[in-house]
Amino acid sequence: MRILEVRDLRAGYGKRIVVDGVSIEVRKGEFLCIVGPNGAGKTTVLRCILGLLKPMEGAVLVNGKSVYEYKPRELAKRVSAVLTERADPGMLRVWEVVALGRYPHTGPLSRMSERDLDIVEECLELVGARHLRNKLFSELSDGERQKVLIARALAQEPRILVLDEPTTFLDLRHRIEIARLLRKLAREKRISIVATMHDISLAMRVCDRVVLVKEGHVVASGFPEDVLTEDMVSEVYELPRGAFDEDTGCVELGPEKEGERAVFVVGGYGTAAKLCRFLARQGLRVSIGILLDLDIDYRLCMRVAHRVLHAPSPEAIDSSVIEEAARLIESSEAVIDSGFPLSDVYRHNEELLRYAYEMEIPIACRRRSGVVPCHPFESLSQLASFLSRLLL
Amino acid sequence: MQRCRTASALAGLCGLVVLSLLLGISVGPVHIPLSTVLKVLWSQIASALTHRHTQCVSSVYYEIVVGIREPRTLAALVGGAALAVAGLMLQVLFRNPIVGPYVLGISSSAMLFVGIAILLGYTFGLGNLGPYTIVLASFIGSLVASLLILVAASLVPSIVTLLVLGLMIGYFCSAVTNIMIVFAQQRRVHEFILWTFGSFSSYMWSQVIVTYAACVPLLIASFAMYRQLNALLMGESYARTMGVNTRLARVAIVGLSSALTAVITSFAGPVAFIGMAVPLMARALLKTSNNAVLIPAVALLGASVTCLCDVAARVAFMGVEMPISTVTSLFGAPLLAYMLVRRRVRL
């Protein structure tokens, strides 16, 4: 059943239209993320849902009734919010901040009842902030503040919780804690959650459905697995190709401008991924080969290295790939052996190292005894000093 | 612990108010012993209860206590409470701890109209230029500014716009007043300048009664706003999402604080610093921003501080009566500077 419906929303400030033709539906207990670049109109949509901004056209319906037909208190009993604006309530204690959330449920002159106070404690417990209850709100860390603000929003006993960038500015632990908390609220308390998010990798893990917006329009909506694809994200955020990995949600910076000095990495079995990133960051033009397609090194180096030589299987390595590898090795200033486990599968890479030795290309290797005579290294700093001596 | 601290602080403030009241009646150019003060007060209470007039102290003391000191002290008490609560509410509304009741231009507008009376000699329909003319002029001035700002409060979208608008009303009125000063006679300018520093010395019993009749209900109504004020501590957007009708709350807060300020300014003239400094002192003292506690605390503290400043104005300068604002500024400015430097100034 649809609890929140945004229909053909057009909204903005003054004459400037920020959001046009946005439609969103949220069911009970569903977690919806709104994702998009800065200035795409995410916050504007939230402000309309909260009744803070009047739409120019279209409607925002909560339980089938327009938010502007609700009295402020009645709306506050159904929808509550955690906003990005920095709340500084002076010298209020944590429990007093949470108790503010009881406003719509208490009469104009009545004091907080036992039940109100119980709910305040419950909400503090739910977000795991009970130990903070007597602290001053202003003395909390950003992560603790966010939990308390969520507790305050929950004290309104809403059916819909609206959050504007709830995880921005938080450290890794708090980001995960907040994400898990929001999931729990949606699953167990059946609260519908609408949140804007900048952290795509977190959004694709935490929300049930995602709405991707760009320049005030909805570009796509649906399951995060369907919407947050490499093509779609690259297009919406105008990323260089290959920067975003839809399977992991990670972003690589990609090769910087073409490095002049080239190195060739011989790797496999996941031993070369971090090495490639390290070398690329040194401003080198990194090539790697010859990797099998099912090797994790292939998936990870693809977004980092200048050139990745690969083949579907050892048998499928043909002369053209080997010739290219040879050319790349010849034009490299050094060859780096990542220390991949020696086995039949990567026999061809051992051949590449022997070829480099014959061509008298300096070789650094991350193993005790090399396939060919080489400069051994254990740490990246040893490799760095080897390279700087070589490339001086 | 917090609750205990709050209760004891409020009790202490009540004691301070009683002490200020006794000092306010006792201290002055003519010193009246505390025992005599108590006797007079007792006889007044007794006669009020029994409807029988008994006089047990010398008539000179009685005349000073009942005719001069009592109205003045009672006026200073309620005046301080009113200005401090008005300042507190505006500080919360504008989310700015260094705002006072006069930021919305009320004092400047009152000054303008009093200037018209004193400097130009216009009597606003009254026969001759007397104390009532000045009260009337000041009242009209406060009312004009209050109504202007009230209309603005219900129309402008942003709270900052409202603050700037108030400041602009202030600048405009000051400019017109300054033009009048340039052209006015020196004697009148002196009289006018003295008025702008405020004083509780000219209060008569009738004025005290009017002031209390207006201020007590306004103060109670202000206290009734504490939940909205607390919600507004989080900012207007948050208050809206909590179900506060922010436009209505804004109009109510501006209306109440303007009315409180206008009543006091009409009779006493502008009184500096009380409305800004007392809320800050109360917050530093009680270590809370919860307005349920803060409003009564600020009222009590404002009352006693103003009353004590009024006592100092009478005696501190060797028999020459000083305007109240000189004393409040003399103590208020260094105190506020100290609190700012020590980062004690919070909302």
XYZ file of C-alpha atoms in Angstrom:
739
model
C 0.000 0.000 0.000
C 1.303 3.414 -0.961
C 1.864 5.611 2.070
C 3.631 8.456 0.263
C 3.079 9.593 -3.269
C 4.780 12.437 -5.100
C 2.975 13.157 -8.323
C 4.431 15.203 -11.205
C 6.115 17.556 -8.801
C 7.347 20.896 -10.051
C 9.011 23.075 -7.449
C 11.652 25.735 -7.035
C 12.537 29.023 -5.461
C 11.119 32.265 -6.832
C 10.980 31.830 -10.594
C 13.768 29.270 -10.723
C 12.438 25.763 -11.280
C 14.651 23.219 -9.555
C 12.539 20.091 -9.842
C 10.198 19.236 -12.690
C 7.989 16.237 -13.290
C 9.230 14.157 -10.372
C 7.049 11.237 -9.323
C 7.879 8.956 -6.427
C 5.946 6.253 -4.613
C 6.837 4.792 -1.257
C 5.177 1.791 0.395
C 4.892 1.017 4.074
C 8.195 -0.121 5.558
C 10.076 0.620 2.366
C 13.481 2.310 2.294
C 13.831 4.660 -0.656
C 17.010 6.511 -1.552
C 17.145 9.581 -3.745
C 20.526 9.696 -5.437
C 21.976 12.278 -7.779
C 24.669 14.927 -8.249
C 24.837 18.168 -6.278
C 22.142 20.591 -7.369
C 19.960 17.857 -8.880
C 17.027 18.881 -6.660
C 17.110 16.075 -4.086
C 16.715 18.385 -1.091
C 13.986 20.347 -2.873
C 11.940 17.155 -3.253
C 12.411 16.425 0.466
C 11.337 19.955 1.418
C 8.138 19.470 -0.571
C 7.465 16.138 1.135
C 7.925 17.825 4.523
C 5.571 20.653 3.601
C 8.387 23.192 3.956
C 8.140 24.228 0.308
C 4.968 24.637 -1.667
C 5.066 22.924 -5.067
C 4.300 25.005 -8.149
C 2.538 22.051 -9.699
C 1.802 18.466 -8.822
C 1.015 17.004 -5.438
C 2.557 15.361 -2.417
C 0.151 12.881 -0.831
C 0.554 11.226 2.553
C -2.020 8.447 3.011
C -3.760 9.826 -0.055
C -4.175 13.317 1.386
C -2.172 16.361 0.319
C 0.407 17.464 2.890
C -1.003 20.986 2.640
C -4.402 19.827 3.825
C -2.939 18.496 7.064
C -2.676 20.739 10.091
C 1.020 21.151 10.987
C 0.631 18.944 14.082
C -1.262 16.232 12.220
C 1.415 16.121 9.516
C 4.136 16.010 12.182
C 2.516 12.889 13.649
C 2.966 11.146 10.294
C 6.153 12.591 8.812
C 9.306 13.571 10.678
C 12.710 14.656 9.501
C 16.451 14.767 9.983
C 17.727 17.747 8.016
C 21.188 18.850 6.916
C 20.950 22.280 8.496
C 23.215 22.341 11.485
C 21.002 22.201 14.558
C 22.456 24.152 17.458
C 19.924 24.153 20.276
C 22.271 25.929 22.696
C 22.469 24.189 26.018
C 19.825 21.501 25.703
C 20.575 18.037 27.075
C 20.278 15.055 24.765
C 17.037 13.827 26.310
C 15.562 17.326 26.054
C 16.349 17.387 22.336
C 14.637 14.014 21.878
C 11.701 15.226 23.994
C 11.168 18.075 21.501
C 9.865 15.360 19.181
C 6.843 14.891 21.467
C 5.582 18.358 20.465
C 2.795 17.205 18.130
C 1.543 14.701 20.718
C 1.275 17.038 23.715
C -1.365 19.711 24.196
C -0.635 23.438 24.200
C -0.203 23.721 27.972
C 0.126 20.138 29.145
C 3.376 18.781 30.479
C 5.053 15.593 29.297
C 3.158 12.547 30.531
C 4.717 9.281 31.754
C 4.020 7.800 28.337
C 5.793 10.690 26.596
C 8.854 10.233 28.798
C 8.812 6.457 28.178
C 8.778 7.050 24.424
C 11.734 9.413 24.732
C 13.716 6.712 26.558
C 12.628 4.070 24.047
C 13.804 6.169 21.126
C 17.162 6.806 22.810
C 17.476 3.053 23.385
C 16.549 2.270 19.787
C 19.358 4.389 18.342
C 21.806 3.235 20.990
C 22.252 6.650 22.590
C 20.906 6.004 26.056
C 24.296 6.533 27.666
C 24.317 10.067 26.217
C 20.978 11.145 27.668
C 22.310 13.675 30.183
C 25.060 15.082 27.999
C 24.789 18.483 26.347
C 23.789 18.042 22.714
C 26.427 20.562 21.636
C 29.193 18.426 23.132
C 28.439 15.371 20.983
C 30.418 14.183 17.972
C 28.811 14.371 14.529
C 27.946 10.670 14.613
C 26.343 10.868 18.055
C 24.420 13.982 17.030
C 22.991 12.203 14.035
C 21.781 9.331 16.214
C 20.153 11.755 18.637
C 18.502 13.644 15.778
C 17.114 10.358 14.484
C 15.844 9.572 17.987
C 14.179 12.987 18.062
C 12.507 12.301 14.729
C 11.349 8.883 15.991
C 9.844 10.467 19.101
C 7.241 11.967 16.784
C 6.158 8.351 16.119
C 6.110 8.943 12.376
C 5.003 6.567 9.624
C 7.460 8.241 7.261
C 10.977 9.296 8.188
C 12.658 11.751 5.844
C 16.428 12.172 6.034
C 18.615 14.582 4.102
C 22.060 13.080 3.620
C 22.058 11.179 6.914
C 25.553 9.736 6.515
C 27.479 12.696 5.147
C 30.258 13.894 7.501
C 30.187 10.657 9.480
C 33.082 8.316 10.064
C 32.999 4.763 8.754
C 31.668 3.187 11.940
C 28.844 5.689 12.369
C 27.990 5.489 8.689
C 27.465 1.761 9.014
C 25.647 2.088 12.341
C 23.238 4.673 10.950
C 22.655 2.586 7.815
C 21.907 -0.527 9.885
C 19.655 1.477 12.188
C 17.637 2.822 9.262
C 17.278 -0.671 7.813
C 16.082 -1.934 11.180
C 13.493 0.848 11.424
C 12.150 -0.022 7.991
C 12.123 -3.786 8.631
C 10.994 -4.038 12.226
C 9.087 -0.815 12.899
C 7.648 -0.741 9.374
C 8.553 2.941 9.065
C 8.877 4.142 5.487
C 12.171 5.888 4.931
C 13.017 8.460 2.292
C 16.658 9.540 2.295
C 18.917 11.456 -0.025
C 22.395 9.985 -0.305
C 25.687 10.978 -1.815
C 27.389 7.733 -0.962
C 26.307 5.519 -3.863
C 28.101 2.462 -2.588
C 26.195 2.733 0.685
C 22.903 3.531 -1.069
C 23.101 0.378 -3.186
C 23.603 -1.688 -0.050
C 21.011 -0.141 2.196
C 17.911 0.861 0.274
C 15.078 -1.162 -1.183
C 14.540 1.130 -4.108
C 16.440 4.035 -5.537
C 15.444 7.107 -7.507
C 18.205 8.579 -9.622
C 17.744 12.273 -10.369
C 19.639 14.669 -12.555
C 18.936 18.353 -13.176
C 15.522 18.132 -11.555
C 14.289 15.099 -13.457
C 14.012 11.450 -12.515
C 16.418 9.551 -14.763
C 15.650 6.085 -13.458
C 14.019 4.373 -10.523
C 13.760 0.828 -9.256
C 15.964 -1.669 -7.456
C 19.466 -0.307 -6.862
C 20.900 -3.300 -8.739
C 18.952 -2.246 -11.826
C 19.351 1.497 -11.519
C 22.886 2.028 -10.247
C 24.631 0.453 -13.212
C 27.988 1.564 -14.504
C 26.458 3.196 -17.567
C 23.730 5.003 -15.661
C 25.946 6.305 -12.851
C 28.694 7.351 -15.254
C 26.171 9.255 -17.325
C 24.402 10.983 -14.444
C 27.573 11.976 -12.628
C 29.507 12.571 -15.863
C 32.300 10.242 -14.799
C 35.064 9.024 -17.117
C 34.320 5.553 -18.423
C 35.334 2.755 -16.149
C 35.582 4.829 -12.997
C 32.554 3.297 -11.292
C 32.324 -0.415 -10.556
C 28.693 -1.451 -10.298
C 29.471 -4.728 -8.562
C 31.440 -3.275 -5.685
C 30.139 0.287 -5.781
C 33.715 1.496 -5.696
C 35.110 4.411 -7.613
C 38.626 4.494 -9.066
C 40.221 7.713 -10.250
C 41.394 6.005 -13.426
C 44.743 6.668 -15.109
C 45.787 10.310 -14.772
C 47.121 12.037 -17.832
C 49.289 9.720 -19.901
C 52.466 9.059 -17.932
C 55.681 9.274 -19.950
C 57.638 6.589 -18.128
C 56.180 3.148 -18.593
C 56.362 0.074 -16.394
C 55.020 -3.407 -17.024
C 53.526 -5.485 -14.257
C 53.388 -9.257 -14.395
C 50.707 -10.470 -12.016
C 47.788 -12.730 -11.255
C 45.707 -14.249 -8.447
C 44.897 -10.823 -6.998
C 48.525 -9.996 -6.211
C 48.749 -7.062 -8.624
C 45.647 -4.935 -7.924
C 47.077 -2.776 -5.127
C 50.460 -2.710 -6.851
C 48.873 -1.247 -9.995
C 47.090 1.448 -8.032
C 50.324 2.326 -6.269
C 52.287 2.581 -9.513
C 49.573 4.560 -11.290
C 49.588 7.060 -8.425
C 53.345 7.553 -8.924
C 52.495 8.998 -12.344
C 53.712 5.949 -14.260
C 52.090 4.499 -17.328
C 51.177 1.064 -16.088
C 50.563 -1.932 -18.311
C 49.766 -5.363 -16.982
C 49.549 -8.782 -18.472
C 48.677 -11.332 -19.296
C 45.719 -11.871 -16.984
C 42.976 -14.423 -17.235
C 39.496 -12.945 -17.408
C 38.345 -14.696 -14.258
C 41.234 -13.282 -12.237
C 40.267 -10.601 -9.710
C 43.389 -8.711 -10.820
C 41.797 -8.289 -14.216
C 38.590 -6.781 -12.755
C 40.442 -4.409 -10.469
C 43.324 -3.342 -12.704
C 40.954 -2.609 -15.575
C 39.970 0.696 -13.930
C 43.511 1.672 -12.980
C 46.032 0.523 -15.557
C 46.718 2.131 -18.909
C 46.628 -1.215 -20.710
C 45.500 -4.606 -19.482
C 46.382 -7.637 -21.568
C 44.040 -10.513 -20.939
C 42.678 -13.754 -22.282
C 39.718 -15.974 -21.360
C 41.926 -19.032 -20.679
C 45.623 -20.108 -20.901
C 44.847 -21.938 -24.116
C 43.275 -18.863 -25.657
C 46.473 -16.770 -25.407
C 47.409 -16.288 -29.031
C 50.464 -14.842 -30.680
C 48.954 -11.355 -31.067
C 48.582 -10.922 -27.302
C 52.101 -12.231 -26.679
C 53.508 -9.923 -29.308
C 51.830 -6.928 -27.736
C 53.160 -7.942 -24.333
C 56.634 -8.158 -25.776
C 56.315 -4.715 -27.332
C 55.090 -3.202 -24.070
C 57.944 -4.849 -22.117
C 60.522 -3.552 -24.569
C 59.265 0.003 -24.200
C 59.075 -0.227 -20.385
C 61.734 1.129 -18.073
C 61.111 -1.629 -15.564
C 59.183 -4.838 -15.180
C 57.599 -5.666 -11.855
C 56.821 -9.215 -10.785
C 53.924 -9.053 -8.345
C 54.840 -12.382 -6.753
C 51.909 -14.338 -8.194
C 51.827 -18.015 -7.219
C 53.756 -20.077 -9.748
C 51.517 -22.611 -11.420
C 50.604 -24.001 -14.805
C 47.851 -21.459 -15.210
C 50.295 -18.532 -15.371
C 53.170 -20.349 -17.073
C 53.025 -17.713 -19.845
C 53.754 -14.937 -17.340
C 56.945 -16.703 -16.270
C 57.882 -16.635 -19.949
C 57.288 -12.889 -20.021
C 59.705 -12.404 -17.120
C 62.350 -14.490 -18.882
C 61.847 -12.397 -21.990
C 62.323 -9.182 -20.005
C 65.555 -10.602 -18.518
C 66.848 -11.419 -21.980
C 66.032 -7.898 -23.122
C 67.977 -6.574 -20.112
C 65.023 -4.677 -18.701
C 65.481 -4.078 -14.934
C 63.191 -6.403 -12.981
C 61.841 -5.959 -9.445
C 60.212 -9.010 -7.899
C 58.190 -9.596 -4.763
C 59.525 -13.038 -3.938
C 62.553 -14.594 -2.227
C 64.023 -16.265 -5.292
C 62.878 -14.917 -8.628
C 61.989 -16.766 -11.760
C 64.959 -14.888 -13.218
C 67.654 -12.836 -11.427
C 65.944 -9.697 -10.132
C 65.854 -6.967 -7.465
C 63.718 -8.365 -4.642
C 61.415 -6.096 -2.624
C 59.053 -6.764 0.252
C 57.504 -3.386 0.950
C 56.214 -0.718 -1.390
C 58.787 1.736 -0.036
C 61.582 -0.601 -1.183
C 59.939 -0.715 -4.594
C 59.620 3.067 -4.621
C 63.315 3.582 -3.905
C 64.222 1.010 -6.577
C 62.088 2.901 -9.097
C 63.393 6.328 -8.138
C 67.007 5.172 -8.509
C 66.129 3.705 -11.878
C 64.099 6.595 -13.237
C 66.324 9.396 -11.945
C 20.974 16.805 39.677
C 19.886 19.154 36.931
C 16.417 19.400 38.422
C 17.842 20.128 41.880
C 20.085 22.829 40.472
C 17.158 24.407 38.646
C 14.917 24.415 41.697
C 17.544 25.910 43.971
C 18.475 28.541 41.377
C 14.839 29.604 40.989
C 14.408 29.757 44.783
C 17.578 31.817 45.058
C 16.327 34.206 42.387
C 13.032 34.655 44.254
C 15.035 35.574 47.343
C 17.078 38.007 45.296
C 13.909 39.713 44.066
C 12.649 40.181 47.634
C 16.038 41.525 48.673
C 16.081 43.939 45.725
C 12.595 45.139 46.611
C 13.624 45.914 50.215
C 16.858 47.592 49.118
C 15.012 49.560 46.466
C 12.689 50.999 49.081
C 15.317 51.500 51.746
C 18.259 53.022 49.853
C 18.287 56.509 48.434
C 19.193 60.113 49.217
C 17.164 59.686 52.400
C 18.116 56.406 54.017
C 15.211 54.522 55.523
C 16.126 51.733 57.975
C 15.048 48.258 56.881
C 12.963 47.832 60.020
C 10.937 50.903 59.081
C 10.512 49.620 55.553
C 9.187 46.331 56.882
C 6.852 48.153 59.267
C 5.403 50.267 56.473
C 4.969 47.251 54.227
C 3.306 45.340 57.053
C 0.925 48.178 57.834
C 0.018 48.425 54.158
C -0.716 44.714 53.949
C -2.656 44.831 57.212
C -4.758 47.795 56.120
C -5.409 46.169 52.792
C -6.660 43.060 54.575
C -8.672 44.766 57.343
C -9.684 47.907 55.448
C -8.555 49.922 58.460
C -5.969 52.625 58.200
C -3.256 52.430 60.852
C -0.104 54.501 60.637
C 2.734 53.472 62.893
C 5.750 55.243 61.375
C 6.597 58.900 60.975
C 4.706 60.510 58.146
C 7.878 61.674 56.337
C 9.168 58.135 55.989
C 5.697 56.922 55.130
C 5.380 59.539 52.392
C 8.773 58.643 50.909
C 8.129 54.913 51.018
C 4.585 54.915 49.700
C 4.709 58.002 47.495
C 8.143 57.686 45.864
C 10.145 54.535 46.533
C 7.439 51.886 46.235
C 6.110 52.845 42.793
C 9.627 53.347 41.501
C 10.906 50.023 42.826
C 7.862 48.085 41.697
C 8.197 49.666 38.255
C 11.877 48.749 38.031
C 11.041 45.159 38.994
C 8.364 44.624 36.369
C 10.274 46.685 33.824
C 13.334 44.491 34.173
C 11.280 41.320 33.980
C 9.434 42.516 30.870
C 12.536 43.646 28.973
C 14.507 40.515 29.876
C 11.733 38.140 28.775
C 11.226 40.138 25.568
C 14.956 39.895 24.892
C 14.997 36.160 25.593
C 12.165 35.453 23.167
C 13.764 37.469 20.370
C 17.131 35.798 20.972
C 15.489 32.403 20.454
C 13.460 33.555 17.459
C 16.477 35.052 15.700
C 18.787 32.309 16.979
C 21.222 35.002 17.989
C 22.409 35.462 21.570
C 23.325 39.126 21.219
C 19.888 40.365 20.241
C 17.839 42.557 22.600
C 14.265 43.842 22.725
C 15.231 46.988 20.815
C 16.601 45.326 17.646
C 13.238 45.648 15.974
C 13.395 49.442 16.145
C 10.986 50.026 19.028
C 13.272 52.301 21.018
C 14.276 54.326 17.966
C 10.678 54.832 16.970
C 9.747 55.850 20.530
C 12.685 58.262 20.510
C 11.491 59.740 17.228
C 8.034 60.511 18.592
C 9.348 61.763 21.938
C 11.740 63.881 19.911
C 8.794 65.345 18.047
C 7.253 66.205 21.430
C 10.309 67.580 23.231
C 12.358 68.993 20.356
C 9.568 70.362 18.172
C 7.149 71.025 21.017
C 4.266 69.175 19.366
C 1.891 67.991 22.086
C -0.084 65.247 20.301
C -3.406 66.901 21.110
C -2.652 67.422 24.798
C -2.776 70.992 26.053
C 0.786 71.552 27.192
C 4.095 69.706 27.157
C 4.182 67.674 30.345
C 5.095 64.195 31.477
C 1.888 62.794 30.001
C 2.762 64.133 26.567
C 6.078 62.336 26.662
C 4.444 59.096 27.793
C 1.874 59.428 25.023
C 4.530 60.204 22.406
C 6.661 57.283 23.512
C 3.650 54.990 23.479
C 2.674 56.055 19.953
C 6.252 55.567 18.790
C 6.545 52.076 20.301
C 3.154 51.129 18.894
C 3.992 52.281 15.365
C 7.212 50.286 15.285
C 5.536 47.232 16.849
C 2.712 47.245 14.320
C 5.095 47.703 11.398
C 7.272 44.826 12.533
C 4.245 42.678 13.278
C 2.942 43.122 9.749
C 6.411 42.347 8.452
C 6.621 39.242 10.651
C 3.512 37.802 9.061
C 4.636 38.633 5.520
C 8.380 38.159 5.047
C 9.527 34.594 4.320
C 12.858 34.672 6.144
C 13.556 35.477 9.742
C 16.790 37.240 8.793
C 14.835 39.629 6.579
C 12.741 40.525 9.596
C 15.830 41.288 11.660
C 17.297 43.493 8.939
C 13.945 45.246 8.555
C 13.921 46.014 12.280
C 17.431 47.434 12.064
C 16.389 49.594 9.104
C 13.417 51.000 11.018
C 15.905 51.885 13.744
C 18.316 53.643 11.386
C 15.547 55.568 9.670
C 14.032 56.827 12.934
C 17.460 57.780 14.265
C 18.169 59.771 11.126
C 14.952 61.765 11.428
C 15.608 62.289 15.152
C 19.110 63.550 14.390
C 17.726 66.096 11.913
C 15.443 67.403 14.658
C 18.353 67.566 17.110
C 20.349 69.691 14.675
C 17.593 72.284 14.531
C 16.444 72.158 18.167
C 17.246 74.476 21.074
C 20.103 73.331 23.281
C 17.984 73.167 26.438
C 15.487 70.899 24.758
C 18.215 68.689 23.324
C 19.546 68.167 26.855
C 16.117 67.214 28.121
C 15.608 64.880 25.185
C 18.990 63.153 25.567
C 18.293 62.584 29.269
C 14.977 60.946 28.363
C 16.700 58.558 25.932
C 18.748 57.112 28.809
C 15.624 55.950 30.588
C 14.535 56.332 34.193
C 12.132 54.730 36.630
C 12.084 57.829 38.851
C 8.942 59.465 37.493
C 6.567 56.508 37.976
C 3.308 57.339 39.710
C 1.018 54.769 41.303
C -1.476 54.990 38.436
C 1.292 54.225 35.953
C 2.538 51.319 38.065
C -0.932 49.816 38.058
C -1.275 50.200 34.295
C 2.170 48.654 33.774
C 1.394 45.644 35.964
C -2.049 45.173 34.439
C -0.414 45.000 31.008
C 2.814 43.159 31.793
C 1.610 40.340 34.058
C -0.758 38.835 31.458
C 1.867 39.367 28.745
C 4.500 37.579 30.832
C 2.139 34.673 31.487
C 1.342 34.467 27.774
C 5.068 34.489 27.034
C 5.596 31.576 29.407
C 2.844 29.682 27.610
C 4.986 29.905 24.447
C 7.853 27.912 25.932
C 7.189 24.746 23.899
C 7.201 26.638 20.623
C 10.321 28.513 21.730
C 12.066 25.240 22.577
C 11.156 23.798 19.192
C 12.471 26.959 17.526
C 15.856 26.390 19.183
C 16.409 23.755 16.485
C 15.697 26.297 13.739
C 12.542 27.214 11.859
C 12.628 24.275 9.435
C 12.920 21.704 12.218
C 10.182 23.472 14.187
C 7.896 23.175 11.154
C 8.557 19.449 10.811
C 7.663 19.089 14.506
C 4.263 20.593 13.857
C 4.858 24.145 15.039
C 2.881 26.689 13.062
C 5.993 28.799 12.636
C 4.295 31.795 11.069
C 1.830 32.013 13.938
C 4.591 31.450 16.498
C 6.680 34.156 14.906
C 3.835 36.672 15.013
C 3.045 35.733 18.618
C 6.656 36.072 19.739
C 7.194 39.374 17.951
C 3.820 40.630 19.227
C 4.441 39.672 22.849
C 7.985 40.993 22.991
C 6.993 44.236 21.240
C 4.083 44.759 23.620
C 6.253 44.149 26.681
C 8.930 46.497 25.395
C 6.433 49.147 24.354
C 4.736 49.271 27.769
C 8.034 49.769 29.586
C 9.475 52.195 27.049
C 6.347 54.342 27.198
C 6.825 55.131 30.880
C 10.526 54.637 31.526
C 12.124 55.357 28.170
C 14.704 53.034 26.625
C 16.616 50.929 29.169
C 19.830 49.562 27.712
C 21.423 46.134 28.077
C 18.882 44.476 30.423
C 17.050 42.710 27.606
C 20.241 41.456 26.020
C 22.459 40.693 29.024
C 20.005 39.114 31.470
C 19.073 36.111 29.273
C 22.785 35.441 28.771
C 23.420 35.670 32.512
C 20.515 33.332 33.223
C 21.783 30.756 30.726
C 25.283 30.899 32.175
C 23.816 30.544 35.661
C 21.382 27.689 34.978
C 23.390 25.955 32.231
C 20.281 25.247 30.184
C 18.469 26.591 27.164
C 15.166 25.010 28.149
C 12.734 27.907 28.028
C 10.350 26.303 30.515
C 12.995 27.055 33.133
C 14.597 30.016 31.463
C 11.530 32.255 31.148
C 10.777 32.405 34.898
C 14.488 32.625 35.700
C 15.015 35.461 33.241
C 11.988 37.342 34.587
C 13.219 37.082 38.185
C 16.821 37.899 37.345
C 15.801 40.798 35.089
C 13.601 42.212 37.846
C 16.273 42.149 40.524
C 19.153 43.286 38.302
C 17.149 46.269 37.039
C 16.008 47.144 40.537
C 19.583 46.998 41.859
C 20.828 49.103 38.935
C 18.111 51.617 39.763
C 19.340 51.721 43.374
C 22.882 52.286 42.116
C 21.630 55.062 39.834
C 20.266 56.870 42.878
C 23.259 56.683 45.185
C 26.413 55.754 43.332
C 27.155 59.212 41.979
C 27.164 61.268 45.173
C 23.612 62.373 45.277
C 23.224 63.134 41.570
C 20.511 60.953 40.059
C 21.809 59.069 37.037
C 19.676 57.731 34.168
C 19.181 53.974 34.431
C 20.867 53.153 31.103
C 24.156 54.655 32.234
C 24.279 52.199 35.117
C 23.093 49.155 33.145
C 25.600 49.916 30.378
C 28.406 50.615 32.825
C 27.955 47.184 34.384
C 26.486 45.393 31.379
C 29.132 46.171 28.770
C 32.158 44.796 30.680
C 30.131 41.795 31.840
C 29.013 40.996 28.314
C 32.551 41.485 26.991
C 33.872 39.103 29.641
C 31.248 36.501 28.814
C 31.948 36.804 25.086
C 35.675 36.345 25.585
C 35.143 33.378 27.907
C 32.711 31.889 25.364
C 29.873 31.916 27.820
C 27.533 33.577 25.316
C 25.257 30.815 24.078
C 21.741 30.461 22.888
